[in-house]
mmCIF file with all atom_site columns, C-alpha atoms in Angstrom:
data_model
loop_
_atom_site.group_PDB
_atom_site.id
_atom_site.type_symbol
_atom_site.label_atom_id
_atom_site.label_alt_id
_atom_site.label_comp_id
_atom_site.label_asym_id
_atom_site.label_entity_id
_atom_site.label_seq_id
_atom_site.pdbx_PDB_ins_code
_atom_site.Cartn_x
_atom_site.Cartn_y
_atom_site.Cartn_z
_atom_site.occupancy
_atom_site.B_iso_or_equiv
_atom_site.pdbx_formal_charge
_atom_site.auth_seq_id
_atom_site.auth_comp_id
_atom_site.auth_asym_id
_atom_site.auth_atom_id
_atom_site.pdbx_PDB_model_num
ATOM 1   C CA . MET A 1 1   ? 101.435 -207.496 37.092 1.00 0.00 ? 1   MET A CA 1
ATOM 2   C CA . LYS A 1 2   ? 103.086 -209.295 33.958 1.00 0.00 ? 2   LYS A CA 1
ATOM 3   C CA . ASN A 1 3   ? 102.902 -212.293 35.469 1.00 0.00 ? 3   ASN A CA 1
ATOM 4   C CA . LEU A 1 4   ? 99.053  -212.262 36.211 1.00 0.00 ? 4   LEU A CA 1
ATOM 5   C CA . ILE A 1 5   ? 98.427  -210.692 32.302 1.00 0.00 ? 5   ILE A CA 1
ATOM 6   C CA . THR A 1 6   ? 100.006 -213.195 30.369 1.00 0.00 ? 6   THR A CA 1
ATOM 7   C CA . LEU A 1 7   ? 98.449  -216.268 32.611 1.00 0.00 ? 7   LEU A CA 1
ATOM 8   C CA . ILE A 1 8   ? 95.033  -214.104 31.975 1.00 0.00 ? 8   ILE A CA 1
ATOM 9   C CA . LEU A 1 9   ? 95.994  -214.578 28.257 1.00 0.00 ? 9   LEU A CA 1
ATOM 10  C CA . LEU A 1 10  ? 97.177  -218.126 28.083 1.00 0.00 ? 10  LEU A CA 1
ATOM 11  C CA . LEU A 1 11  ? 93.783  -218.715 29.998 1.00 0.00 ? 11  LEU A CA 1
ATOM 12  C CA . PHE A 1 12  ? 91.854  -217.189 27.206 1.00 0.00 ? 12  PHE A CA 1
ATOM 13  C CA . SER A 1 13  ? 93.767  -218.875 24.320 1.00 0.00 ? 13  SER A CA 1
ATOM 14  C CA . VAL A 1 14  ? 92.946  -222.503 25.756 1.00 0.00 ? 14  VAL A CA 1
ATOM 15  C CA . VAL A 1 15  ? 89.638  -221.786 26.160 1.00 0.00 ? 15  VAL A CA 1
ATOM 16  C CA . THR A 1 16  ? 89.063  -220.484 22.761 1.00 0.00 ? 16  THR A CA 1
ATOM 17  C CA . PHE A 1 17  ? 90.626  -223.462 21.230 1.00 0.00 ? 17  PHE A CA 1
ATOM 18  C CA . ALA A 1 18  ? 89.188  -225.865 22.923 1.00 0.00 ? 18  ALA A CA 1
ATOM 19  C CA . GLN A 1 19  ? 86.042  -224.006 21.970 1.00 0.00 ? 19  GLN A CA 1
ATOM 20  C CA . GLU A 1 20  ? 86.665  -224.421 18.010 1.00 0.00 ? 20  GLU A CA 1
ATOM 21  C CA . ARG A 1 21  ? 87.729  -227.786 17.964 1.00 0.00 ? 21  ARG A CA 1
ATOM 22  C CA . GLY A 1 22  ? 84.974  -228.789 19.437 1.00 0.00 ? 22  GLY A CA 1
ATOM 23  C CA . GLU A 1 23  ? 83.159  -226.722 17.090 1.00 0.00 ? 23  GLU A CA 1
ATOM 24  C CA . ARG A 1 24  ? 84.970  -228.285 14.258 1.00 0.00 ? 24  ARG A CA 1
ATOM 25  C CA . ARG A 1 25  ? 84.551  -232.007 16.013 1.00 0.00 ? 25  ARG A CA 1
ATOM 26  C CA . SER A 1 26  ? 80.831  -231.563 15.802 1.00 0.00 ? 26  SER A CA 1
ATOM 27  C CA . GLU A 1 27  ? 80.709  -231.094 11.908 1.00 0.00 ? 27  GLU A CA 1
ATOM 28  C CA . MET A 1 28  ? 83.039  -233.404 10.789 1.00 0.00 ? 28  MET A CA 1
ATOM 29  C CA . SER A 1 29  ? 80.648  -236.807 10.103 1.00 0.00 ? 29  SER A CA 1
ATOM 30  C CA . ASP A 1 30  ? 80.709  -239.978 11.829 1.00 0.00 ? 30  ASP A CA 1
ATOM 31  C CA . GLU A 1 31  ? 82.881  -241.576 9.324  1.00 0.00 ? 31  GLU A CA 1
ATOM 32  C CA . GLU A 1 32  ? 85.475  -238.418 9.294  1.00 0.00 ? 32  GLU A CA 1
ATOM 33  C CA . MET A 1 33  ? 85.860  -238.854 13.056 1.00 0.00 ? 33  MET A CA 1
ATOM 34  C CA . ALA A 1 34  ? 86.360  -242.406 12.293 1.00 0.00 ? 34  ALA A CA 1
ATOM 35  C CA . ILE A 1 35  ? 89.084  -242.305 9.996  1.00 0.00 ? 35  ILE A CA 1
ATOM 36  C CA . LEU A 1 36  ? 90.800  -239.463 12.197 1.00 0.00 ? 36  LEU A CA 1
ATOM 37  C CA . GLY A 1 37  ? 90.825  -241.854 15.014 1.00 0.00 ? 37  GLY A CA 1
ATOM 38  C CA . ALA A 1 38  ? 92.152  -244.224 13.144 1.00 0.00 ? 38  ALA A CA 1
ATOM 39  C CA . LYS A 1 39  ? 94.864  -242.838 11.815 1.00 0.00 ? 39  LYS A CA 1
ATOM 40  C CA . ARG A 1 40  ? 96.044  -240.997 14.862 1.00 0.00 ? 40  ARG A CA 1
ATOM 41  C CA . LEU A 1 41  ? 96.558  -244.657 17.166 1.00 0.00 ? 41  LEU A CA 1
ATOM 42  C CA . ALA A 1 42  ? 97.891  -245.165 13.281 1.00 0.00 ? 42  ALA A CA 1
ATOM 43  C CA . MET A 1 43  ? 100.846 -243.148 13.441 1.00 0.00 ? 43  MET A CA 1
ATOM 44  C CA . GLN A 1 44  ? 101.408 -243.317 17.779 1.00 0.00 ? 44  GLN A CA 1
ATOM 45  C CA . LEU A 1 45  ? 101.497 -247.375 18.042 1.00 0.00 ? 45  LEU A CA 1
ATOM 46  C CA . ASP A 1 46  ? 103.208 -247.593 14.792 1.00 0.00 ? 46  ASP A CA 1
ATOM 47  C CA . LEU A 1 47  ? 99.573  -249.970 13.129 1.00 0.00 ? 47  LEU A CA 1
ATOM 48  C CA . ASN A 1 48  ? 100.073 -251.273 9.269  1.00 0.00 ? 48  ASN A CA 1
ATOM 49  C CA . GLU A 1 49  ? 97.005  -249.869 6.896  1.00 0.00 ? 49  GLU A CA 1
ATOM 50  C CA . GLU A 1 50  ? 94.971  -253.668 7.329  1.00 0.00 ? 50  GLU A CA 1
ATOM 51  C CA . GLN A 1 51  ? 95.399  -252.897 11.519 1.00 0.00 ? 51  GLN A CA 1
ATOM 52  C CA . GLU A 1 52  ? 94.388  -248.902 10.686 1.00 0.00 ? 52  GLU A CA 1
ATOM 53  C CA . ALA A 1 53  ? 91.642  -250.036 8.174  1.00 0.00 ? 53  ALA A CA 1
ATOM 54  C CA . GLN A 1 54  ? 89.912  -252.403 11.705 1.00 0.00 ? 54  GLN A CA 1
ATOM 55  C CA . LEU A 1 55  ? 89.986  -249.705 13.309 1.00 0.00 ? 55  LEU A CA 1
ATOM 56  C CA . LYS A 1 56  ? 88.686  -247.223 11.131 1.00 0.00 ? 56  LYS A CA 1
ATOM 57  C CA . GLU A 1 57  ? 85.982  -249.847 11.198 1.00 0.00 ? 57  GLU A CA 1
ATOM 58  C CA . LEU A 1 58  ? 85.871  -250.673 15.403 1.00 0.00 ? 58  LEU A CA 1
ATOM 59  C CA . TYR A 1 59  ? 85.088  -246.273 15.595 1.00 0.00 ? 59  TYR A CA 1
ATOM 60  C CA . THR A 1 60  ? 82.744  -246.231 13.141 1.00 0.00 ? 60  THR A CA 1
ATOM 61  C CA . LYS A 1 61  ? 81.261  -248.929 14.505 1.00 0.00 ? 61  LYS A CA 1
ATOM 62  C CA . ARG A 1 62  ? 81.634  -247.532 18.273 1.00 0.00 ? 62  ARG A CA 1
ATOM 63  C CA . ILE A 1 63  ? 81.040  -243.782 17.043 1.00 0.00 ? 63  ILE A CA 1
ATOM 64  C CA . GLY A 1 64  ? 77.465  -245.186 15.348 1.00 0.00 ? 64  GLY A CA 1
ATOM 65  C CA . GLU A 1 65  ? 76.284  -246.850 18.516 1.00 0.00 ? 65  GLU A CA 1
ATOM 66  C CA . GLN A 1 66  ? 77.264  -243.690 20.894 1.00 0.00 ? 66  GLN A CA 1
ATOM 67  C CA . ARG A 1 67  ? 74.869  -241.274 18.896 1.00 0.00 ? 67  ARG A CA 1
ATOM 68  C CA . GLU A 1 68  ? 72.312  -243.698 18.555 1.00 0.00 ? 68  GLU A CA 1
ATOM 69  C CA . LEU A 1 69  ? 72.672  -243.871 22.435 1.00 0.00 ? 69  LEU A CA 1
ATOM 70  C CA . MET A 1 70  ? 72.578  -240.120 22.897 1.00 0.00 ? 70  MET A CA 1
ATOM 71  C CA . GLN A 1 71  ? 69.531  -240.331 20.654 1.00 0.00 ? 71  GLN A CA 1
ATOM 72  C CA . GLU A 1 72  ? 67.767  -242.887 22.582 1.00 0.00 ? 72  GLU A CA 1
ATOM 73  C CA . ARG A 1 73  ? 68.490  -240.396 25.656 1.00 0.00 ? 73  ARG A CA 1
ATOM 74  C CA . ARG A 1 74  ? 67.245  -237.278 24.531 1.00 0.00 ? 74  ARG A CA 1
ATOM 75  C CA . GLU A 1 75  ? 64.465  -239.230 23.393 1.00 0.00 ? 75  GLU A CA 1
ATOM 76  C CA . GLU A 1 76  ? 63.926  -240.633 27.496 1.00 0.00 ? 76  GLU A CA 1
ATOM 77  C CA . ARG A 1 77  ? 64.889  -236.591 28.031 1.00 0.00 ? 77  ARG A CA 1
ATOM 78  C CA . GLU A 1 78  ? 61.935  -235.055 26.550 1.00 0.00 ? 78  GLU A CA 1
ATOM 79  C CA . GLU A 1 79  ? 59.197  -238.252 27.322 1.00 0.00 ? 79  GLU A CA 1
ATOM 80  C CA . ILE A 1 80  ? 60.637  -237.148 31.222 1.00 0.00 ? 80  ILE A CA 1
ATOM 81  C CA . ARG A 1 81  ? 60.374  -233.748 30.597 1.00 0.00 ? 81  ARG A CA 1
ATOM 82  C CA . LYS A 1 82  ? 56.668  -233.627 29.399 1.00 0.00 ? 82  LYS A CA 1
ATOM 83  C CA . GLU A 1 83  ? 55.465  -236.783 32.324 1.00 0.00 ? 83  GLU A CA 1
ATOM 84  C CA . LEU A 1 84  ? 56.453  -233.977 34.349 1.00 0.00 ? 84  LEU A CA 1
ATOM 85  C CA . GLN A 1 85  ? 54.640  -231.405 32.754 1.00 0.00 ? 85  GLN A CA 1
ATOM 86  C CA . LYS A 1 86  ? 51.948  -232.861 32.769 1.00 0.00 ? 86  LYS A CA 1
ATOM 87  C CA . GLU A 1 87  ? 51.817  -234.021 36.822 1.00 0.00 ? 87  GLU A CA 1
ATOM 88  C CA . ARG A 1 88  ? 52.707  -229.936 37.482 1.00 0.00 ? 88  ARG A CA 1
ATOM 89  C CA . ALA A 1 89  ? 49.837  -229.366 35.741 1.00 0.00 ? 89  ALA A CA 1
ATOM 90  C CA . LYS A 1 90  ? 48.279  -231.671 38.149 1.00 0.00 ? 90  LYS A CA 1
ATOM 91  C CA . ILE A 1 91  ? 49.673  -230.536 41.017 1.00 0.00 ? 91  ILE A CA 1
ATOM 92  C CA . ARG A 1 92  ? 48.983  -226.973 39.816 1.00 0.00 ? 92  ARG A CA 1
ATOM 93  C CA . GLU A 1 93  ? 44.836  -228.332 39.201 1.00 0.00 ? 93  GLU A CA 1
ATOM 94  C CA . GLU A 1 94  ? 44.617  -230.032 43.145 1.00 0.00 ? 94  GLU A CA 1
ATOM 95  C CA . HIS A 1 95  ? 45.938  -227.021 44.470 1.00 0.00 ? 95  HIS A CA 1
ATOM 96  C CA . GLN A 1 96  ? 44.093  -225.047 43.105 1.00 0.00 ? 96  GLN A CA 1
ATOM 97  C CA . GLU A 1 97  ? 40.338  -226.539 43.602 1.00 0.00 ? 97  GLU A CA 1
ATOM 98  C CA . MET A 1 98  ? 41.720  -227.456 47.488 1.00 0.00 ? 98  MET A CA 1
ATOM 99  C CA . SER A 1 99  ? 42.301  -223.169 47.523 1.00 0.00 ? 99  SER A CA 1
ATOM 100 C CA . GLU A 1 100 ? 38.883  -223.041 46.266 1.00 0.00 ? 100 GLU A CA 1
ATOM 101 C CA . GLU A 1 101 ? 37.600  -224.991 48.612 1.00 0.00 ? 101 GLU A CA 1
ATOM 102 C CA . TYR A 1 102 ? 39.392  -223.092 51.583 1.00 0.00 ? 102 TYR A CA 1
ATOM 103 C CA . LYS A 1 103 ? 38.197  -219.443 50.424 1.00 0.00 ? 103 LYS A CA 1
ATOM 104 C CA . ALA A 1 104 ? 34.359  -221.285 50.204 1.00 0.00 ? 104 ALA A CA 1
ATOM 105 C CA . GLU A 1 105 ? 34.531  -222.326 53.474 1.00 0.00 ? 105 GLU A CA 1
ATOM 106 C CA . LEU A 1 106 ? 36.354  -219.199 54.487 1.00 0.00 ? 106 LEU A CA 1
ATOM 107 C CA . LYS A 1 107 ? 33.700  -217.176 53.468 1.00 0.00 ? 107 LYS A CA 1
ATOM 108 C CA . LYS A 1 108 ? 30.781  -218.968 54.957 1.00 0.00 ? 108 LYS A CA 1
ATOM 109 C CA . ILE A 1 109 ? 32.565  -218.071 58.418 1.00 0.00 ? 109 ILE A CA 1
ATOM 110 C CA . LEU A 1 110 ? 33.755  -214.720 57.644 1.00 0.00 ? 110 LEU A CA 1
ATOM 111 C CA . THR A 1 111 ? 31.754  -211.635 56.840 1.00 0.00 ? 111 THR A CA 1
ATOM 112 C CA . GLU A 1 112 ? 32.125  -209.925 53.607 1.00 0.00 ? 112 GLU A CA 1
ATOM 113 C CA . GLU A 1 113 ? 33.655  -207.311 55.825 1.00 0.00 ? 113 GLU A CA 1
ATOM 114 C CA . GLN A 1 114 ? 36.309  -209.518 56.725 1.00 0.00 ? 114 GLN A CA 1
ATOM 115 C CA . TYR A 1 115 ? 36.522  -211.916 53.479 1.00 0.00 ? 115 TYR A CA 1
ATOM 116 C CA . THR A 1 116 ? 37.147  -208.505 52.115 1.00 0.00 ? 116 THR A CA 1
ATOM 117 C CA . LYS A 1 117 ? 39.986  -207.931 54.017 1.00 0.00 ? 117 LYS A CA 1
ATOM 118 C CA . TRP A 1 118 ? 41.363  -210.898 54.387 1.00 0.00 ? 118 TRP A CA 1
ATOM 119 C CA . GLU A 1 119 ? 41.680  -211.211 50.127 1.00 0.00 ? 119 GLU A CA 1
ATOM 120 C CA . GLN A 1 120 ? 43.748  -208.520 50.322 1.00 0.00 ? 120 GLN A CA 1
ATOM 121 C CA . LEU A 1 121 ? 46.555  -209.460 52.963 1.00 0.00 ? 121 LEU A CA 1
ATOM 122 C CA . GLN A 1 122 ? 46.921  -212.949 51.454 1.00 0.00 ? 122 GLN A CA 1
ATOM 123 C CA . GLU A 1 123 ? 47.218  -209.735 48.313 1.00 0.00 ? 123 GLU A CA 1
ATOM 124 C CA . LYS A 1 124 ? 49.672  -208.266 50.121 1.00 0.00 ? 124 LYS A CA 1
ATOM 125 C CA . ARG A 1 125 ? 51.240  -211.718 51.447 1.00 0.00 ? 125 ARG A CA 1
ATOM 126 C CA . ARG A 1 126 ? 52.129  -212.340 47.332 1.00 0.00 ? 126 ARG A CA 1
ATOM 127 C CA . LYS A 1 127 ? 53.489  -209.518 46.152 1.00 0.00 ? 127 LYS A CA 1
ATOM 128 C CA . GLY A 1 128 ? 55.649  -209.373 49.457 1.00 0.00 ? 128 GLY A CA 1
ATOM 129 C CA . ARG A 1 129 ? 57.057  -212.892 48.621 1.00 0.00 ? 129 ARG A CA 1
ATOM 130 C CA . LYS A 1 130 ? 56.725  -211.900 44.852 1.00 0.00 ? 130 LYS A CA 1
ATOM 131 C CA . MET A 1 131 ? 59.665  -209.521 45.805 1.00 0.00 ? 131 MET A CA 1
ATOM 132 C CA . HIS A 1 132 ? 61.350  -212.143 47.478 1.00 0.00 ? 132 HIS A CA 1
ATOM 133 C CA . MET A 1 133 ? 62.016  -214.167 45.293 1.00 0.00 ? 133 MET A CA 1
ATOM 134 C CA . GLN A 1 134 ? 62.846  -211.422 42.495 1.00 0.00 ? 134 GLN A CA 1
ATOM 135 C CA . LYS A 1 135 ? 65.658  -210.022 45.339 1.00 0.00 ? 135 LYS A CA 1
ATOM 136 C CA . ARG A 1 136 ? 67.049  -214.232 45.582 1.00 0.00 ? 136 ARG A CA 1
ATOM 137 C CA . ARG A 1 137 ? 67.361  -214.410 42.244 1.00 0.00 ? 137 ARG A CA 1
ATOM 138 C CA . ASN A 1 138 ? 68.983  -211.236 41.528 1.00 0.00 ? 138 ASN A CA 1
ATOM 139 C CA . GLN A 1 139 ? 71.880  -212.449 44.671 1.00 0.00 ? 139 GLN A CA 1
ATOM 140 C CA . GLY A 1 140 ? 72.154  -215.888 43.021 1.00 0.00 ? 140 GLY A CA 1
#
C-alpha cells in the first residue's frame, strides 16, 4: 500500500513539474530561449565563446522560423475550419430543402389526418434519437 501511495505522489509531482516547466518556457522570449539552449549545450559540449555565440544565433533563427511556421499552420487551420462551417451550412440548407420537398409530396399523398399523425411519429422518432445520443455521450 505504501508503494502505491509513493507511486501516486511521484507521478503527481512529475506531472506538476512538467506543467510548471512548460509554463515557464512559454513566458520566455525567443532570445531568452536561444540563450538558454546555447548555454546548456555549451556546458555539455564544452564550447568556446565563439561557438556559443554562433549557436545562440542559430537557435534564434530556428525559433523564429518555427514560430512563423506555427502561425502559418494556425492560420491554415482557421481557414479550413471556416470552409468546413460554410460547407456544413450548405449541406444543412440542402437537407432542409429536400425535407421540405419530401413533406410537400407526402402531403399530396396523405390525408390531413394521416399527415398530422405522420408528423407526430416523426417528432417521437426525433426525441428518441436525441435521448439515445445523450446516453451515448454520457457513457463515453
